[in-house]
XYZ file of C-alpha atoms in Angstrom:
567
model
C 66.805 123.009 91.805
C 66.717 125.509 88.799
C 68.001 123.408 85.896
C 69.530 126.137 84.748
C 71.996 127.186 87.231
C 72.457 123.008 87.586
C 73.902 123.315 84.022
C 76.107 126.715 84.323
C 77.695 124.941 87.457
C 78.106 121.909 85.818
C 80.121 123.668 82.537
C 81.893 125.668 85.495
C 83.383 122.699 86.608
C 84.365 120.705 83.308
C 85.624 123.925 82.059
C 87.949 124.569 85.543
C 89.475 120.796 84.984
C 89.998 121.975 81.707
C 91.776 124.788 82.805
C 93.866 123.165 85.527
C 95.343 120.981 82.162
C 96.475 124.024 80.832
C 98.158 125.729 83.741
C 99.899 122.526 84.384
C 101.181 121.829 80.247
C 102.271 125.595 80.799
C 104.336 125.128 83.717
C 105.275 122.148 83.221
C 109.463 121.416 82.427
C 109.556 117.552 80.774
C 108.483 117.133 77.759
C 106.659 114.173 78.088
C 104.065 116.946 80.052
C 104.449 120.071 78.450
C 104.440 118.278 74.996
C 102.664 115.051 74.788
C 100.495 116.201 77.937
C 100.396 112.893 79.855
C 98.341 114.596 82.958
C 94.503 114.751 84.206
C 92.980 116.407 85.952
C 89.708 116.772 88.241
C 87.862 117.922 90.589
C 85.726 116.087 93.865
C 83.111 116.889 95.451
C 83.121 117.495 99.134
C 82.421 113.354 100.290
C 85.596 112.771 97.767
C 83.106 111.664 94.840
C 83.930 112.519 91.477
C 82.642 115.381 90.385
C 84.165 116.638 87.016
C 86.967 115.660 84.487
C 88.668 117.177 81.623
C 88.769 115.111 78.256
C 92.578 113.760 79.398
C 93.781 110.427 79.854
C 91.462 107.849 80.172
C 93.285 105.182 82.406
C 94.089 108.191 84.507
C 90.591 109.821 84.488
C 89.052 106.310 85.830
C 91.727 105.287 88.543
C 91.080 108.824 90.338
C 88.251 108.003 92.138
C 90.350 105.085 93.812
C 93.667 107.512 93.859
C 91.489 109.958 95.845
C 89.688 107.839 98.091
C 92.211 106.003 99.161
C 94.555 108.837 99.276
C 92.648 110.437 101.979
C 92.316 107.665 104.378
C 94.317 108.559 107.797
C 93.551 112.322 107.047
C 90.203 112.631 108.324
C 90.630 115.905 110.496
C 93.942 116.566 109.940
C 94.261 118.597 106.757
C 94.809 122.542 106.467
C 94.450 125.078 104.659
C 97.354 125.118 101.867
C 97.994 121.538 102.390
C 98.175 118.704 99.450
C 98.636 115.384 99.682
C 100.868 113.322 96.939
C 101.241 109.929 96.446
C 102.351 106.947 93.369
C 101.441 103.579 94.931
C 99.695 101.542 92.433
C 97.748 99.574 94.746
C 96.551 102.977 96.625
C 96.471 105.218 93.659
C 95.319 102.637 90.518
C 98.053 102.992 87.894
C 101.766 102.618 88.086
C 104.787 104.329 89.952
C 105.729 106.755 87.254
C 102.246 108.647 87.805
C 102.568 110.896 90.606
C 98.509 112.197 92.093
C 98.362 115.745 93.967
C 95.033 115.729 95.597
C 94.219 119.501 97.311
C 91.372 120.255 99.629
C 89.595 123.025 98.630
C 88.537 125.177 102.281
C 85.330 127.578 102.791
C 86.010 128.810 105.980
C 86.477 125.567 108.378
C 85.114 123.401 106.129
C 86.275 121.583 102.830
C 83.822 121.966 100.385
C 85.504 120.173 97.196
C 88.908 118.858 96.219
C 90.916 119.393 93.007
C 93.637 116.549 92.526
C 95.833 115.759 89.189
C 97.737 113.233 87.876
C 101.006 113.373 85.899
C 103.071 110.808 84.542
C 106.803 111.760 85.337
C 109.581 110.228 83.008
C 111.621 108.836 85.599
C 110.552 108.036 89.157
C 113.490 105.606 89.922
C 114.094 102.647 89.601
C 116.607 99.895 87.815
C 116.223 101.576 84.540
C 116.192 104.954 83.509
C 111.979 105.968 83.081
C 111.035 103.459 85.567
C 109.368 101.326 82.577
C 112.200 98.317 83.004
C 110.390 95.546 80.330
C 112.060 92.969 82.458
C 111.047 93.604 86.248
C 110.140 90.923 88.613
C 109.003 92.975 91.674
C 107.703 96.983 92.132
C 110.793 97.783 94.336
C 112.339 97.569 90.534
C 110.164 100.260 89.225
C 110.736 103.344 91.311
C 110.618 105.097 94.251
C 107.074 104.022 95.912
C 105.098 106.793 97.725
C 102.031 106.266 100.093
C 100.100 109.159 100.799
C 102.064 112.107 102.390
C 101.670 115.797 103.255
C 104.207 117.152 100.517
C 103.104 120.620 100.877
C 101.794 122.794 104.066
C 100.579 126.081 104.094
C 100.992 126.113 100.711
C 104.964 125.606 100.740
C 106.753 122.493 99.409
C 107.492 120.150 102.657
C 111.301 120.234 101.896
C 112.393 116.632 103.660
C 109.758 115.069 101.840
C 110.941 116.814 98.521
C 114.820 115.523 99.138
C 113.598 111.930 99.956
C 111.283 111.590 96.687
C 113.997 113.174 94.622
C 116.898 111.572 96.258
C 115.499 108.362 94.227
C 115.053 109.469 91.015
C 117.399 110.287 88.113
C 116.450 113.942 87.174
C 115.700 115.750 90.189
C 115.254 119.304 88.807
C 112.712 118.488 85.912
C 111.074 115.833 88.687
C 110.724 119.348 91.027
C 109.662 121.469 88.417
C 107.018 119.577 86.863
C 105.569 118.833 90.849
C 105.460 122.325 91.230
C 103.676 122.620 87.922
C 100.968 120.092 89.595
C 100.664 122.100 92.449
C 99.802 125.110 89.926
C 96.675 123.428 88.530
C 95.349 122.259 92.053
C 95.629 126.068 92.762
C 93.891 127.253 90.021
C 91.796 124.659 91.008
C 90.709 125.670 94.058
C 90.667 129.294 92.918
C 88.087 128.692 90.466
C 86.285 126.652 93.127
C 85.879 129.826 95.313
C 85.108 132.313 92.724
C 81.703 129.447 91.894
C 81.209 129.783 95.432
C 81.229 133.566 95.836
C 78.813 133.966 93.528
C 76.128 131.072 93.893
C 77.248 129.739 97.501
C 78.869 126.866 99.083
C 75.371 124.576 99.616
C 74.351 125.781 95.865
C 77.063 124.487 94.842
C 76.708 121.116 96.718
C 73.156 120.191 95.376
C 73.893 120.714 91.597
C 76.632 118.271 92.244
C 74.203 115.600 94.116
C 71.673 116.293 91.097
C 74.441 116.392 87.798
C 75.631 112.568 89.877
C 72.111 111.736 89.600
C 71.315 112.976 85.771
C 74.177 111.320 84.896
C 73.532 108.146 86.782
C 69.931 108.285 84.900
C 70.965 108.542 81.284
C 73.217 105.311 81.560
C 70.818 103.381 82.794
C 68.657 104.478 80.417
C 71.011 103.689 78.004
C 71.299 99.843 79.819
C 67.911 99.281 79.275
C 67.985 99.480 75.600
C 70.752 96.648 76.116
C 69.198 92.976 75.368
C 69.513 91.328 78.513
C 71.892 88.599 78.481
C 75.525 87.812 79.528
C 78.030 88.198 76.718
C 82.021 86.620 77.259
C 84.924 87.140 74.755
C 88.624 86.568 75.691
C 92.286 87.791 74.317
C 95.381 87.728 75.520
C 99.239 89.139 75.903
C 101.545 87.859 74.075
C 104.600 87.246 76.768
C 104.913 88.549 80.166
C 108.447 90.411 80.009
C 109.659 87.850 81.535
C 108.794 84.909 79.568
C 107.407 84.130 76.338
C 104.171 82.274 78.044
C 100.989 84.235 76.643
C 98.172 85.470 79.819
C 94.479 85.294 79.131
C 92.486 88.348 80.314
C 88.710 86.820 80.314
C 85.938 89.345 80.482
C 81.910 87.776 81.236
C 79.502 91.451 80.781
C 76.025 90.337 82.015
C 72.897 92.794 81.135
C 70.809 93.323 83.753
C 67.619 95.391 83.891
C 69.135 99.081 84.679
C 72.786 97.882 85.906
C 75.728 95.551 84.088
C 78.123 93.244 85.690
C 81.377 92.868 84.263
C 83.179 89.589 85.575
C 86.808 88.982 84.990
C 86.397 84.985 86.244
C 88.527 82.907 84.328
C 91.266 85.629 83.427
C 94.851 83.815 84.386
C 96.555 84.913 87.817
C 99.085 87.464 87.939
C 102.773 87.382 86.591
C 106.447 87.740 87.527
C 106.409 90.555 84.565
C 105.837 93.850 84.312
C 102.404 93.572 83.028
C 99.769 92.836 85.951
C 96.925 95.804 86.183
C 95.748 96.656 89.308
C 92.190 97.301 90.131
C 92.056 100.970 89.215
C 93.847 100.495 85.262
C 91.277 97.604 84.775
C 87.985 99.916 86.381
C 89.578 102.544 84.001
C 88.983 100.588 80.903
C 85.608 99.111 82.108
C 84.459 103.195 82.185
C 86.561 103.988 79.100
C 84.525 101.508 76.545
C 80.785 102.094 78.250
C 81.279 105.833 77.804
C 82.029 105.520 74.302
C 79.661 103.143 73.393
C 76.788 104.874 74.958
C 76.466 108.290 75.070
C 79.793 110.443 75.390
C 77.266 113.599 76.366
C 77.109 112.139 79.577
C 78.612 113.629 82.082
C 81.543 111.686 83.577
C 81.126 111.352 86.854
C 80.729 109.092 90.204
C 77.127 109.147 89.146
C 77.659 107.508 86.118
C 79.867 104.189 87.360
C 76.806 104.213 89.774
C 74.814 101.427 87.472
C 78.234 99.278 86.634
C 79.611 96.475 88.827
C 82.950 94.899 88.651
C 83.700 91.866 89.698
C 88.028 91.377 89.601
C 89.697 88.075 91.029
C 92.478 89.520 93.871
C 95.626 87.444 92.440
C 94.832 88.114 89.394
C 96.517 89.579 85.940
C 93.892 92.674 86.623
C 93.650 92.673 90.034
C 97.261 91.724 91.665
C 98.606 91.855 95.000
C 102.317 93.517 95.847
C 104.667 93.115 95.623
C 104.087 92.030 91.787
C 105.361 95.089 88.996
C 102.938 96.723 87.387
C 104.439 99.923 85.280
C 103.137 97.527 81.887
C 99.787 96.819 82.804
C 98.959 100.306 83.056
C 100.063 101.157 79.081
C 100.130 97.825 77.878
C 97.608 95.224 79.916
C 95.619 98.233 79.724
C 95.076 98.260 75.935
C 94.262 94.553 76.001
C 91.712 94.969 78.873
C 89.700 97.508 76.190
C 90.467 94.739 73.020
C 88.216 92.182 75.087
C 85.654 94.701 76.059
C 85.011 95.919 72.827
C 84.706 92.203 71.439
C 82.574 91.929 74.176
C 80.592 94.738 72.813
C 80.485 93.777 69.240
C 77.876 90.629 69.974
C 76.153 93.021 71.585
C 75.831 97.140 69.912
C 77.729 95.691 67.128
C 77.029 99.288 65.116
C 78.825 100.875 67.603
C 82.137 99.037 67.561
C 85.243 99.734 65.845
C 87.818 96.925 64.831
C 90.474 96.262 67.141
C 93.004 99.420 67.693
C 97.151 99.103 67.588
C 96.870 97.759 71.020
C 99.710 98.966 72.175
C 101.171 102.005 73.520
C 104.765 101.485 72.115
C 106.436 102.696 75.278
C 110.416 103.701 75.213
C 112.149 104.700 77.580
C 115.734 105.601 77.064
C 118.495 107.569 79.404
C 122.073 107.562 80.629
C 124.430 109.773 81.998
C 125.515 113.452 80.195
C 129.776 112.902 80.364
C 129.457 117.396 80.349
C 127.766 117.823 83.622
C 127.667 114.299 84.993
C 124.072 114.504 85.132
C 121.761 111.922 84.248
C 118.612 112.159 81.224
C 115.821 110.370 80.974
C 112.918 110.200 77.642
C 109.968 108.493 77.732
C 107.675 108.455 74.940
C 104.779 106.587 73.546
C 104.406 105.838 70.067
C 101.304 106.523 68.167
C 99.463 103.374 65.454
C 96.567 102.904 63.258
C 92.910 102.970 65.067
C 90.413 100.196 63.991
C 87.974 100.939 60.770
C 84.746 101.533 61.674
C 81.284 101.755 60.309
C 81.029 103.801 57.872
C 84.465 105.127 58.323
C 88.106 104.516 57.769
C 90.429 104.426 60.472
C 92.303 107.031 61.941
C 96.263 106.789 60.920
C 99.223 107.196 63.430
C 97.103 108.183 66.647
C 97.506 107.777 70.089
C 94.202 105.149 70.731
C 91.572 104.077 73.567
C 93.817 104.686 76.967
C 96.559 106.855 76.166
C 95.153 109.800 74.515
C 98.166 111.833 74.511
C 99.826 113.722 71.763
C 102.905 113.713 69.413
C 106.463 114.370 71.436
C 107.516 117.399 68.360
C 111.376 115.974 67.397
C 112.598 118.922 67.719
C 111.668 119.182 71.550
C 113.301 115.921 71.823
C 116.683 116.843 69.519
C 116.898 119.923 71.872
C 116.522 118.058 75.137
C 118.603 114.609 74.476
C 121.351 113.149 72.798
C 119.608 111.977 70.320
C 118.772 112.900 66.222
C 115.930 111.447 64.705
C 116.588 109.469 61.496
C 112.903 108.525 59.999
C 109.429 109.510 61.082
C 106.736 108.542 58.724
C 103.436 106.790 57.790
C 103.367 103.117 57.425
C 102.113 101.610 53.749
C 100.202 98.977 53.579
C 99.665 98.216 57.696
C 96.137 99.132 58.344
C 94.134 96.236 57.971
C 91.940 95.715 54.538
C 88.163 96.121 54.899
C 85.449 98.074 53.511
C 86.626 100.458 55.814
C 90.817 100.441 56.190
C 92.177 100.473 59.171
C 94.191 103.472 59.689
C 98.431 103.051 59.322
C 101.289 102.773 61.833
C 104.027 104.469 61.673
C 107.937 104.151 61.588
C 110.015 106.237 64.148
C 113.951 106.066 64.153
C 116.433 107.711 66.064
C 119.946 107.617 66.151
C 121.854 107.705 70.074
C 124.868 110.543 70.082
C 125.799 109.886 74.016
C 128.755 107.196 74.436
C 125.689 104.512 75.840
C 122.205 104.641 76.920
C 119.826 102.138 79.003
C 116.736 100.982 76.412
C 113.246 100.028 77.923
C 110.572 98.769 75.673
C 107.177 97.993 76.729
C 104.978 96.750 73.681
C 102.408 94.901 72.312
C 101.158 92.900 69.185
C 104.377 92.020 67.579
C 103.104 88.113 67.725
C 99.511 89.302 67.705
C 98.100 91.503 65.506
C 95.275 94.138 65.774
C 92.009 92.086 64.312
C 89.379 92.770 62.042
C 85.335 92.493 62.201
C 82.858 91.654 60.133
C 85.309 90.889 57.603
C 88.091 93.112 57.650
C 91.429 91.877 57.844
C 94.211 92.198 60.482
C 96.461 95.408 60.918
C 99.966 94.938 60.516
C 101.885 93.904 63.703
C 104.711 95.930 65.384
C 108.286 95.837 65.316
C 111.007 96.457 67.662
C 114.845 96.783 66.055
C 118.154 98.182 67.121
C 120.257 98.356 64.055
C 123.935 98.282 64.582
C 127.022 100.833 63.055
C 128.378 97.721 61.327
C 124.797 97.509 59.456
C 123.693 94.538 61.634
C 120.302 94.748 62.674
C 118.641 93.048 66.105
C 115.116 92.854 66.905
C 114.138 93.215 70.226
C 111.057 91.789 72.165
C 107.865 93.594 72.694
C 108.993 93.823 76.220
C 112.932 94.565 77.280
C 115.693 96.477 79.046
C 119.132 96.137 77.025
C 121.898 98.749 76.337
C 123.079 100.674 73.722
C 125.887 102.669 72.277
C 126.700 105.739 70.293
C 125.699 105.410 66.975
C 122.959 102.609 67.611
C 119.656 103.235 66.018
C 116.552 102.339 67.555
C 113.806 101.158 64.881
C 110.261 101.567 66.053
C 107.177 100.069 63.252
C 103.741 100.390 65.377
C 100.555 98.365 64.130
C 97.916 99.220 61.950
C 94.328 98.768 63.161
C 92.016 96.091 62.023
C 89.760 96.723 58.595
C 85.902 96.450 59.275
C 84.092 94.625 56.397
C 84.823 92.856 53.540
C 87.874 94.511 51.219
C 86.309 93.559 48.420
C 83.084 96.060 49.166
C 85.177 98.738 49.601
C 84.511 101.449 46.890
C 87.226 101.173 44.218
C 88.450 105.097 43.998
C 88.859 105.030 47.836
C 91.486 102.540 46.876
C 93.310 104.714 43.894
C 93.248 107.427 46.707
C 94.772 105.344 49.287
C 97.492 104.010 46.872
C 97.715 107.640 45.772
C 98.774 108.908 48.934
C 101.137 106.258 49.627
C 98.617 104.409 52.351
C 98.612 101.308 50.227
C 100.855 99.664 47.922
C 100.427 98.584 44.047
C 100.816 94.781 45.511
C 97.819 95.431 48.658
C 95.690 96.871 46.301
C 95.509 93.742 43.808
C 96.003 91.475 46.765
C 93.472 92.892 49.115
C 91.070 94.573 47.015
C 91.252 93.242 43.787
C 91.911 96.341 42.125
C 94.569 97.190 39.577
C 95.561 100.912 39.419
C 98.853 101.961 36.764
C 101.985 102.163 37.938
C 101.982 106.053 37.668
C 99.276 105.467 41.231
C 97.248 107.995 38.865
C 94.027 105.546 37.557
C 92.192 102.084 37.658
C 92.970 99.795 35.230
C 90.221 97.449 36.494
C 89.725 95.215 39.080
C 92.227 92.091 39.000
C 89.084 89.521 39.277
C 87.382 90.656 36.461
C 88.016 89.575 32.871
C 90.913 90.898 30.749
């Protein structure tokens, strides 16, 4: 086929998933869509492959293939025009209740010649705390409402009994409605875009640049295996409690190199939990696609050609791999984070140029709502929190952003001030906790917010408070997170990295995330990249002598010397 009309097909579709992301964030009435844009979307081919992605949310982007797959199963022959089908199980859709998938099948003439499907994460889907993120659950039925695949809209029209069921069980009906209609917007566009492709090049065009941008892409990661010296590689990590109990869970992680394929074995990785923080196949094959794309060749396109040369071998009963009815809402933002940690040490025997020191880990998830005493309506705000990314080679960290499978942005305070009952306090960079290297890890931050409604339900859903964010080759940890709720009467509480509790007016919630790990030895690192980091208020007077060994004045202006050389 004429590799140039492969490649104006194959922009066509990134550039329509692309698209779809904005029609959605547009339409869109939470915040936690239109703002931080936790979505993805894509588009499939016409045997439900993969066929393009936009740059979204990683442990979104690789569940979908599951999500749609199994999605689709009982509806062989028995979708129409204008239909879509939506559904949230984890264990049919790959990532946790609050993520709702709208999967559309895209018609020319009788037959359907693609689908466009999308997934949004929805700040409260039910559940016995409000944002369905409950740190302390001990089944899924405590999560939220749980939907297997259903026809939710015909001929193009909302299916209305379906609508009052899902949002019978969910706290905020309206913004639930409006942001599923905003899904059903991008599928449309979608499909739109689909047709217009092929009108102009037609339908069996269409179908064979697909079949040969799968294959292209299937080639260049193998290609990029065989450079790979061929051997098996383990590393291990773990969680630091369960939600439930303070007992720490292994996740175990064997990648073997073969000649133009890699196994990645999770043998030896502990069995699932009564907490919140089991992953289920699709959040772990999510990771497993997340780190080989970035260590290899992010040109490639993402695809179901490119998982082609990777196999994955996951224990059923296990942490990554559970069976119901065990919760799962943490092991998509939390377990999720750890799952990339042991990859990438994985990684760093192996392309150790091409590794960055260990991340926040964490997603910093809160989840706060109650009921307004004005309208007798209920609120919900999720939110995740952003934390320093790991140094790497040749390069400092990135401070206080969203890292490895969240992608998502900043919720703007004063989108959150407008919407909730509550006024943010503090919301600033954290001195001195990106881990010392050669290369500093990048900061955390410090978030506070002060509740105005009479009481509130509080969900966290964290990571490395016990644990923190490590270096390589060298570099020191990152800081680790803290959790607080700090009292009118001036007493403070901290909370655990994984919780439910209540609060009243006047409480404020206290949110530190981690730093990431430094890369290389502190005391290479060049000494006026230290008198600019302790001039911008990234690291302290003390860290600097401490850590680095240098002295700068107390005015943060010059270096007096360093502190192990002779006065």
């Amino acid at each position: 086929m004429d590799p140039i009309t492969v490649e104006v097909l194959k922009g066509a579709l990134t550039y329509t998933t692309e698209e779809m992301g904005i029609a959605l964030r547009n339409s869109a009435y939470s915040p936690n869509i239109k703002e931080r844009m936790d979505f993805s979307c894509t588009l499939f081919d016409h045997k439900r492959r993969l066929a393009a992605q936009a740059e979204h949310i990683p442990v979104h982007l690789g569940s979908m293939q599951l999500a749609v797959q199994n999605g689709l199963q009982g509806f062989e022959g028995k979708m129409d025009e204008g239909d879509m089908i939506l559904l949230n199980d984890p264990y049919i859709s790959g990532t946790h209740l609050p993520d709702l998938t709208l999967i559309c099948p895209i018609f020319f003439g009788n037959e359907i010649v693609a689908y466009s499907a999308n997934k949004a994460h929805h700040s409260d889907v039910g559940g016995k705390a409000p944002g369905s993120m409950a740190g302390d659950a001990t089944e899924i039925y405590q999560e939220g409402i749980i939907i297997p695949p259903v026809k939710f809209v015909k001929n193009n029209v909302i299916d209305r009994e379906i609508a009052d069921i899902v949002l019978s069980n969910v706290r905020t009906p309206e913004v639930r409605l409006g942001d599923l209609r905003a899904q059903m917007a991008a599928n449309l566009l979608g499909k739109r875009r689909i047709l217009e492709v092929i009108d102009r090049y037609d339908a069996r065009t269409l179908c064979r640049a697909v079949e040969e941008i799968m294959d292209y892409s299937e080639q260049r990661v193998k290609a990029k295996i065989k450079e790979m010296p061929k051997r098996t590689y383990t590393a291990q990590d773990c969680l630091e409690n369960t939600g439930t109990s303070n007992r720490r869970v292994k996740i175990k992680v064997a990648v073997t190199i073969e000649p133009d394929s890699l196994l990645i074995d999770y043998t030896g990785t502990d069995e699932q939990v009564e907490g919140p923080v089991n992953a289920v196949l699709g959040v772990t094959l999510s990771g497993v696609y997340y780190v080989l794309r970035c260590l290899t060749d992010p040109s490639i396109p993402m695809n179901e050609g490119s998982t082609r040369p990777i196999r994955v071998h996951v224990p059923e009963g296990s942490l990554m791999n559970p069976v119901p009815p065990a919760p799962v809402a943490g092991g998509n933002v939390e377990t999720s984070q750890r799952n990339v940690d042991v990859l990438l040490k994985v990684f760093a025997q192996l392309i150790p140029e091409k590794v960055c020191a260990a991340c926040q880990g964490t997603m910093n998830n809160v989840a706060v709502g109650g009921t307004d005493l004005m309208t007798g309506k209920q609120w919900t705000f999720y939110e995740t929190i952003a934390g320093g990314f790991g140094g790497r080679r040749d390069m400092d960290g990135v401070n206080a952003v969203h890292s490895h499978m969240t992608n998502t942005m900043n919720t703007p305070i004063e989108a959150i001030e407008t919407t909730y009952p509550i006024r943010f306090l503090k919301y600033e960079l954290r001195p001195d906790s990106g881990g010392p290297g050669r290369w500093r890890g990048g900061v955390g931050l410090e978030r506070s917010w002060k509740l105005l409604a009479p009481s509130a339900v509080l969900s966290v859903l964290g990571e490395r408070t016990k644990t923190p964010p490590w270096g390589l080759y060298g570099g020191k940890s990152g800081a680790k997170g803290e959790y607080f709720i700090m009292k009118p009467n001036g007493k403070r509480l901290r909370l655990k990295s994984k919780c439910t509790v209540n609060i009243e007016k006047g409480d404020v919630f206290i949110v530190r995330t981690p730093g990431g790990g430094g890369y290389g030895n502190p005391l290479k690192r060049k000494t006026d990249l230290v008198l600019r980091d302790v001039s911008d208020g990234l690291v302290s007077l003390e860290s600097a002598k401490k850590d680095y060994k240098v002295i700068v004045d107390p005015h943060r202006t010059k270096i007096i010397q360093r502190s192990d050389e002779k006065l």
